[in-house]
Amino acid sequence: MIAVGSDHGGLELKDAIQAALAARGLDVDDYGTDNGDSVDYPDFAEKVAAAVSRGDVELGILVCGTGIGMSIVANKFPGVRAALATDEFMAQMAKEHNNANVLVLGGRVLAKDLAVKMVNVWLDSTYEAGRHQRRLDKISRLEKDVRAGKF
Ligand code: RB5
């Protein structure tokens, strides 16, 4: 199961991505938005990131105008590794090195065809673990320390 969410700036691209995910036979949970009215990206990032953080879904995709706002919000959630990518290489690295469980894209930055290719590259790539796991473990430790008020 994969969750998708966008604001008005990412709606068109979210629709294109959903079609591509359906074409791959994936079950998609759409957390909105569902029309072009101006909305606040934190509300939609929250829904998708919370679902990933709780383990309700394995992966999420968030789209706003630039992807920046969605990334900032999603990375507040424990266990969420949200990666803002702007090309296929970044989408590949987001999985291979960062094991990103949320891919963030900019609807006003990327052509639809490229964005769909990036989603497919991210889904088809495999986390390499090894030395990268040591780094992810450090991120998990930091999350705990921040929550414990260590800083
Ligand atoms: C909305 O206009 C825009 O600020 C939003 O989509 C996003 O780009 C924020 O980071």
mmCIF file of N, CA, C and O in Angstrom, residues 82-145:
data_model
loop_
_atom_site.group_PDB
_atom_site.id
_atom_site.type_symbol
_atom_site.label_atom_id
_atom_site.label_comp_id
_atom_site.label_asym_id
_atom_site.label_seq_id
_atom_site.Cartn_x
_atom_site.Cartn_y
_atom_site.Cartn_z
ATOM 1 N N ALA A 82 11.877 11.364 4.431
ATOM 2 C CA ALA A 82 11.272 11.963 3.242
ATOM 3 C C ALA A 82 12.367 12.610 2.399
ATOM 4 O O ALA A 82 13.143 13.419 2.900
ATOM 5 N N ALA A 83 12.423 12.249 1.123
ATOM 6 C CA ALA A 83 13.468 12.748 0.234
ATOM 7 C C ALA A 83 12.859 13.584 -0.883
ATOM 8 O O ALA A 83 12.015 13.097 -1.640
ATOM 9 N N LEU A 84 13.312 14.817 -0.959
ATOM 10 C CA LEU A 84 12.911 15.693 -2.065
ATOM 11 C C LEU A 84 13.861 15.441 -3.229
ATOM 12 O O LEU A 84 15.072 15.627 -3.102
ATOM 13 N N ALA A 85 13.323 14.985 -4.336
ATOM 14 C CA ALA A 85 14.158 14.640 -5.491
ATOM 15 C C ALA A 85 13.758 15.483 -6.700
ATOM 16 O O ALA A 85 12.579 15.821 -6.876
ATOM 17 N N THR A 86 14.763 15.814 -7.509
ATOM 18 C CA THR A 86 14.486 16.627 -8.702
ATOM 19 C C THR A 86 14.938 15.946 -9.997
ATOM 20 O O THR A 86 14.806 16.519 -11.073
ATOM 21 N N ASP A 87 15.517 14.773 -9.880
ATOM 22 C CA ASP A 87 15.860 14.031 -11.107
ATOM 23 C C ASP A 87 15.918 12.530 -10.788
ATOM 24 O O ASP A 87 15.759 12.124 -9.633
ATOM 25 N N GLU A 88 16.135 11.729 -11.816
ATOM 26 C CA GLU A 88 16.087 10.271 -11.638
ATOM 27 C C GLU A 88 17.213 9.775 -10.735
ATOM 28 O O GLU A 88 17.028 8.828 -9.966
ATOM 29 N N PHE A 89 18.390 10.423 -10.829
ATOM 30 C CA PHE A 89 19.507 9.991 -9.990
ATOM 31 C C PHE A 89 19.161 10.183 -8.508
ATOM 32 O O PHE A 89 19.419 9.310 -7.674
ATOM 33 N N MET A 90 18.567 11.327 -8.199
ATOM 34 C CA MET A 90 18.207 11.569 -6.797
ATOM 35 C C MET A 90 17.141 10.583 -6.321
ATOM 36 O O MET A 90 17.153 10.127 -5.175
ATOM 37 N N ALA A 91 16.218 10.250 -7.198
ATOM 38 C CA ALA A 91 15.168 9.287 -6.823
ATOM 39 C C ALA A 91 15.793 7.921 -6.537
ATOM 40 O O ALA A 91 15.404 7.217 -5.594
ATOM 41 N N GLN A 92 16.777 7.553 -7.353
ATOM 42 C CA GLN A 92 17.470 6.267 -7.167
ATOM 43 C C GLN A 92 18.263 6.268 -5.858
ATOM 44 O O GLN A 92 18.184 5.328 -5.056
ATOM 45 N N MET A 93 19.011 7.345 -5.641
ATOM 46 C CA MET A 93 19.813 7.444 -4.413
ATOM 47 C C MET A 93 18.936 7.500 -3.164
ATOM 48 O O MET A 93 19.302 6.989 -2.098
ATOM 49 N N ALA A 94 17.785 8.142 -3.313
ATOM 50 C CA ALA A 94 16.867 8.259 -2.164
ATOM 51 C C ALA A 94 16.531 6.885 -1.619
ATOM 52 O O ALA A 94 16.381 6.701 -0.405
ATOM 53 N N LYS A 95 16.421 5.901 -2.498
ATOM 54 C CA LYS A 95 16.139 4.536 -2.035
ATOM 55 C C LYS A 95 17.435 3.799 -1.700
ATOM 56 O O LYS A 95 17.569 3.223 -0.622
ATOM 57 N N GLU A 96 18.413 3.833 -2.618
ATOM 58 C CA GLU A 96 19.616 2.998 -2.434
ATOM 59 C C GLU A 96 20.419 3.405 -1.198
ATOM 60 O O GLU A 96 20.938 2.550 -0.491
ATOM 61 N N HIS A 97 20.556 4.695 -0.967
ATOM 62 C CA HIS A 97 21.395 5.163 0.141
ATOM 63 C C HIS A 97 20.595 5.584 1.369
ATOM 64 O O HIS A 97 21.047 5.387 2.491
ATOM 65 N N ASN A 98 19.440 6.221 1.152
ATOM 66 C CA ASN A 98 18.689 6.800 2.276
ATOM 67 C C ASN A 98 17.490 5.959 2.688
ATOM 68 O O ASN A 98 16.846 6.269 3.690
ATOM 69 N N ASN A 99 17.183 4.953 1.914
ATOM 70 C CA ASN A 99 15.990 4.128 2.156
ATOM 71 C C ASN A 99 14.773 5.023 2.437
ATOM 72 O O ASN A 99 14.014 4.770 3.387
ATOM 73 N N ALA A 100 14.637 6.057 1.620
ATOM 74 C CA ALA A 100 13.532 7.006 1.819
ATOM 75 C C ALA A 100 12.198 6.280 1.703
ATOM 76 O O ALA A 100 11.950 5.574 0.720
ATOM 77 N N ASN A 101 11.372 6.477 2.726
ATOM 78 C CA ASN A 101 10.044 5.853 2.668
ATOM 79 C C ASN A 101 8.970 6.843 2.210
ATOM 80 O O ASN A 101 7.805 6.463 2.059
ATOM 81 N N VAL A 102 9.386 8.079 1.993
ATOM 82 C CA VAL A 102 8.490 9.063 1.374
ATOM 83 C C VAL A 102 9.283 9.782 0.281
ATOM 84 O O VAL A 102 10.381 10.295 0.536
ATOM 85 N N LEU A 103 8.731 9.804 -0.918
ATOM 86 C CA LEU A 103 9.342 10.558 -2.018
ATOM 87 C C LEU A 103 8.562 11.858 -2.161
ATOM 88 O O LEU A 103 7.324 11.844 -2.190
ATOM 89 N N VAL A 104 9.287 12.972 -2.233
ATOM 90 C CA VAL A 104 8.636 14.279 -2.332
ATOM 91 C C VAL A 104 9.023 14.929 -3.661
ATOM 92 O O VAL A 104 10.205 14.949 -4.032
ATOM 93 N N LEU A 105 8.020 15.436 -4.349
ATOM 94 C CA LEU A 105 8.241 16.008 -5.678
ATOM 95 C C LEU A 105 7.581 17.382 -5.776
ATOM 96 O O LEU A 105 6.607 17.662 -5.062
ATOM 97 N N GLY A 106 8.097 18.196 -6.686
ATOM 98 C CA GLY A 106 7.535 19.525 -6.898
ATOM 99 C C GLY A 106 6.708 19.566 -8.175
ATOM 100 O O GLY A 106 7.230 19.379 -9.272
ATOM 101 N N GLY A 107 5.433 19.836 -8.010
ATOM 102 C CA GLY A 107 4.527 19.881 -9.162
ATOM 103 C C GLY A 107 4.798 21.058 -10.082
ATOM 104 O O GLY A 107 4.442 21.019 -11.259
ATOM 105 N N ARG A 108 5.434 22.100 -9.533
ATOM 106 C CA ARG A 108 5.740 23.276 -10.362
ATOM 107 C C ARG A 108 7.191 23.263 -10.818
ATOM 108 O O ARG A 108 7.696 24.249 -11.351
ATOM 109 N N VAL A 109 7.857 22.140 -10.572
ATOM 110 C CA VAL A 109 9.289 22.033 -10.884
ATOM 111 C C VAL A 109 9.524 20.984 -11.967
ATOM 112 O O VAL A 109 10.387 21.145 -12.830
ATOM 113 N N LEU A 110 8.744 19.910 -11.903
ATOM 114 C CA LEU A 110 9.019 18.742 -12.736
ATOM 115 C C LEU A 110 7.980 18.565 -13.843
ATOM 116 O O LEU A 110 6.780 18.739 -13.604
ATOM 117 N N ALA A 111 8.452 18.165 -15.021
ATOM 118 C CA ALA A 111 7.530 17.719 -16.077
ATOM 119 C C ALA A 111 6.921 16.393 -15.619
ATOM 120 O O ALA A 111 7.576 15.602 -14.934
ATOM 121 N N LYS A 112 5.668 16.181 -16.002
ATOM 122 C CA LYS A 112 4.966 14.965 -15.527
ATOM 123 C C LYS A 112 5.686 13.687 -15.932
ATOM 124 O O LYS A 112 5.818 12.760 -15.123
ATOM 125 N N ASP A 113 6.144 13.619 -17.156
ATOM 126 C CA ASP A 113 6.806 12.392 -17.635
ATOM 127 C C ASP A 113 8.041 12.071 -16.793
ATOM 128 O O ASP A 113 8.276 10.916 -16.440
ATOM 129 N N LEU A 114 8.822 13.106 -16.506
ATOM 130 C CA LEU A 114 10.026 12.894 -15.695
ATOM 131 C C LEU A 114 9.635 12.456 -14.288
ATOM 132 O O LEU A 114 10.227 11.518 -13.728
ATOM 133 N N ALA A 115 8.636 13.109 -13.713
ATOM 134 C CA ALA A 115 8.227 12.769 -12.350
ATOM 135 C C ALA A 115 7.762 11.307 -12.266
ATOM 136 O O ALA A 115 8.095 10.594 -11.311
ATOM 137 N N VAL A 116 7.027 10.867 -13.265
ATOM 138 C CA VAL A 116 6.553 9.471 -13.265
ATOM 139 C C VAL A 116 7.748 8.522 -13.388
ATOM 140 O O VAL A 116 7.818 7.497 -12.696
ATOM 141 N N LYS A 117 8.722 8.883 -14.230
ATOM 142 C CA LYS A 117 9.944 8.055 -14.341
ATOM 143 C C LYS A 117 10.645 7.990 -12.979
ATOM 144 O O LYS A 117 11.136 6.939 -12.568
ATOM 145 N N MET A 118 10.700 9.118 -12.293
ATOM 146 C CA MET A 118 11.371 9.153 -10.983
ATOM 147 C C MET A 118 10.665 8.258 -9.969
ATOM 148 O O MET A 118 11.305 7.561 -9.185
ATOM 149 N N VAL A 119 9.345 8.286 -9.978
ATOM 150 C CA VAL A 119 8.587 7.418 -9.066
ATOM 151 C C VAL A 119 8.911 5.958 -9.367
ATOM 152 O O VAL A 119 9.166 5.157 -8.459
ATOM 153 N N ASN A 120 8.953 5.617 -10.642
ATOM 154 C CA ASN A 120 9.236 4.222 -11.006
ATOM 155 C C ASN A 120 10.666 3.820 -10.624
ATOM 156 O O ASN A 120 10.896 2.714 -10.129
ATOM 157 N N VAL A 121 11.607 4.722 -10.818
ATOM 158 C CA VAL A 121 13.003 4.438 -10.436
ATOM 159 C C VAL A 121 13.091 4.220 -8.930
ATOM 160 O O VAL A 121 13.755 3.283 -8.454
ATOM 161 N N TRP A 122 12.436 5.080 -8.165
ATOM 162 C CA TRP A 122 12.453 4.962 -6.697
ATOM 163 C C TRP A 122 11.859 3.622 -6.267
ATOM 164 O O TRP A 122 12.430 2.906 -5.433
ATOM 165 N N LEU A 123 10.732 3.256 -6.869
ATOM 166 C CA LEU A 123 10.081 1.987 -6.495
ATOM 167 C C LEU A 123 10.918 0.781 -6.910
ATOM 168 O O LEU A 123 10.918 -0.242 -6.224
ATOM 169 N N ASP A 124 11.619 0.908 -8.025
ATOM 170 C CA ASP A 124 12.381 -0.239 -8.554
ATOM 171 C C ASP A 124 13.770 -0.367 -7.931
ATOM 172 O O ASP A 124 14.444 -1.376 -8.148
ATOM 173 N N SER A 125 14.205 0.657 -7.230
ATOM 174 C CA SER A 125 15.544 0.614 -6.626
ATOM 175 C C SER A 125 15.492 -0.122 -5.294
ATOM 176 O O SER A 125 14.441 -0.241 -4.674
ATOM 177 N N THR A 126 16.659 -0.597 -4.870
ATOM 178 C CA THR A 126 16.752 -1.386 -3.644
ATOM 179 C C THR A 126 17.717 -0.715 -2.668
ATOM 180 O O THR A 126 18.807 -0.285 -3.068
ATOM 181 N N TYR A 127 17.308 -0.659 -1.428
ATOM 182 C CA TYR A 127 18.182 -0.103 -0.376
ATOM 183 C C TYR A 127 19.439 -0.961 -0.265
ATOM 184 O O TYR A 127 19.356 -2.182 -0.152
ATOM 185 N N GLU A 128 20.596 -0.297 -0.236
ATOM 186 C CA GLU A 128 21.856 -1.042 -0.241
ATOM 187 C C GLU A 128 22.332 -1.450 1.153
ATOM 188 O O GLU A 128 23.257 -2.254 1.273
ATOM 189 N N ALA A 129 21.746 -0.861 2.196
ATOM 190 C CA ALA A 129 22.146 -1.165 3.583
ATOM 191 C C ALA A 129 23.658 -0.992 3.753
ATOM 192 O O ALA A 129 24.207 -0.013 3.289
ATOM 193 N N GLY A 130 24.347 -1.965 4.404
ATOM 194 C CA GLY A 130 25.788 -1.836 4.614
ATOM 195 C C GLY A 130 26.120 -0.568 5.364
ATOM 196 O O GLY A 130 25.518 -0.260 6.398
ATOM 197 N N ARG A 131 27.046 0.237 4.824
ATOM 198 C CA ARG A 131 27.478 1.462 5.517
ATOM 199 C C ARG A 131 26.330 2.454 5.664
ATOM 200 O O ARG A 131 26.333 3.289 6.579
ATOM 201 N N HIS A 132 25.359 2.364 4.777
ATOM 202 C CA HIS A 132 24.232 3.299 4.856
ATOM 203 C C HIS A 132 23.357 3.030 6.074
ATOM 204 O O HIS A 132 22.741 3.940 6.608
ATOM 205 N N GLN A 133 23.328 1.779 6.523
ATOM 206 C CA GLN A 133 22.513 1.457 7.699
ATOM 207 C C GLN A 133 23.080 2.138 8.943
ATOM 208 O O GLN A 133 22.315 2.595 9.806
ATOM 209 N N ARG A 134 24.408 2.220 9.011
ATOM 210 C CA ARG A 134 25.024 2.908 10.149
ATOM 211 C C ARG A 134 24.533 4.354 10.211
ATOM 212 O O ARG A 134 24.231 4.888 11.274
ATOM 213 N N ARG A 135 24.383 4.969 9.040
ATOM 214 C CA ARG A 135 23.952 6.376 8.988
ATOM 215 C C ARG A 135 22.471 6.498 9.346
ATOM 216 O O ARG A 135 22.073 7.429 10.060
ATOM 217 N N LEU A 136 21.683 5.557 8.876
ATOM 218 C CA LEU A 136 20.249 5.603 9.241
ATOM 219 C C LEU A 136 20.076 5.348 10.736
ATOM 220 O O LEU A 136 19.190 5.935 11.370
ATOM 221 N N ASP A 137 20.917 4.486 11.289
ATOM 222 C CA ASP A 137 20.855 4.247 12.742
ATOM 223 C C ASP A 137 21.164 5.534 13.512
ATOM 224 O O ASP A 137 20.563 5.802 14.553
ATOM 225 N N LYS A 138 22.096 6.317 12.973
ATOM 226 C CA LYS A 138 22.417 7.589 13.633
ATOM 227 C C LYS A 138 21.226 8.541 13.567
ATOM 228 O O LYS A 138 20.956 9.274 14.526
ATOM 229 N N ILE A 139 20.510 8.515 12.460
ATOM 230 C CA ILE A 139 19.312 9.373 12.341
ATOM 231 C C ILE A 139 18.270 8.938 13.374
ATOM 232 O O ILE A 139 17.665 9.765 14.052
ATOM 233 N N SER A 140 18.090 7.626 13.514
ATOM 234 C CA SER A 140 17.112 7.126 14.496
ATOM 235 C C SER A 140 17.512 7.544 15.907
ATOM 236 O O SER A 140 16.672 7.921 16.721
ATOM 237 N N ARG A 141 18.795 7.465 16.181
ATOM 238 C CA ARG A 141 19.258 7.858 17.511
ATOM 239 C C ARG A 141 19.016 9.353 17.751
ATOM 240 O O ARG A 141 18.560 9.771 18.808
ATOM 241 N N LEU A 142 19.275 10.146 16.723
ATOM 242 C CA LEU A 142 19.027 11.589 16.839
ATOM 243 C C LEU A 142 17.555 11.884 17.100
ATOM 244 O O LEU A 142 17.215 12.751 17.905
ATOM 245 N N GLU A 143 16.703 11.154 16.402
ATOM 246 C CA GLU A 143 15.249 11.338 16.600
ATOM 247 C C GLU A 143 14.888 11.130 18.065
ATOM 248 O O GLU A 143 14.153 11.918 18.652
ATOM 249 N N LYS A 144 15.417 10.058 18.621
ATOM 250 C CA LYS A 144 15.126 9.736 20.038
ATOM 251 C C LYS A 144 15.687 10.822 20.949
ATOM 252 O O LYS A 144 15.029 11.266 21.888
ATOM 253 N N ASP A 145 16.913 11.244 20.687
ATOM 254 C CA ASP A 145 17.552 12.255 21.539
ATOM 255 C C ASP A 145 16.781 13.579 21.477
ATOM 256 O O ASP A 145 16.611 14.253 22.492
#
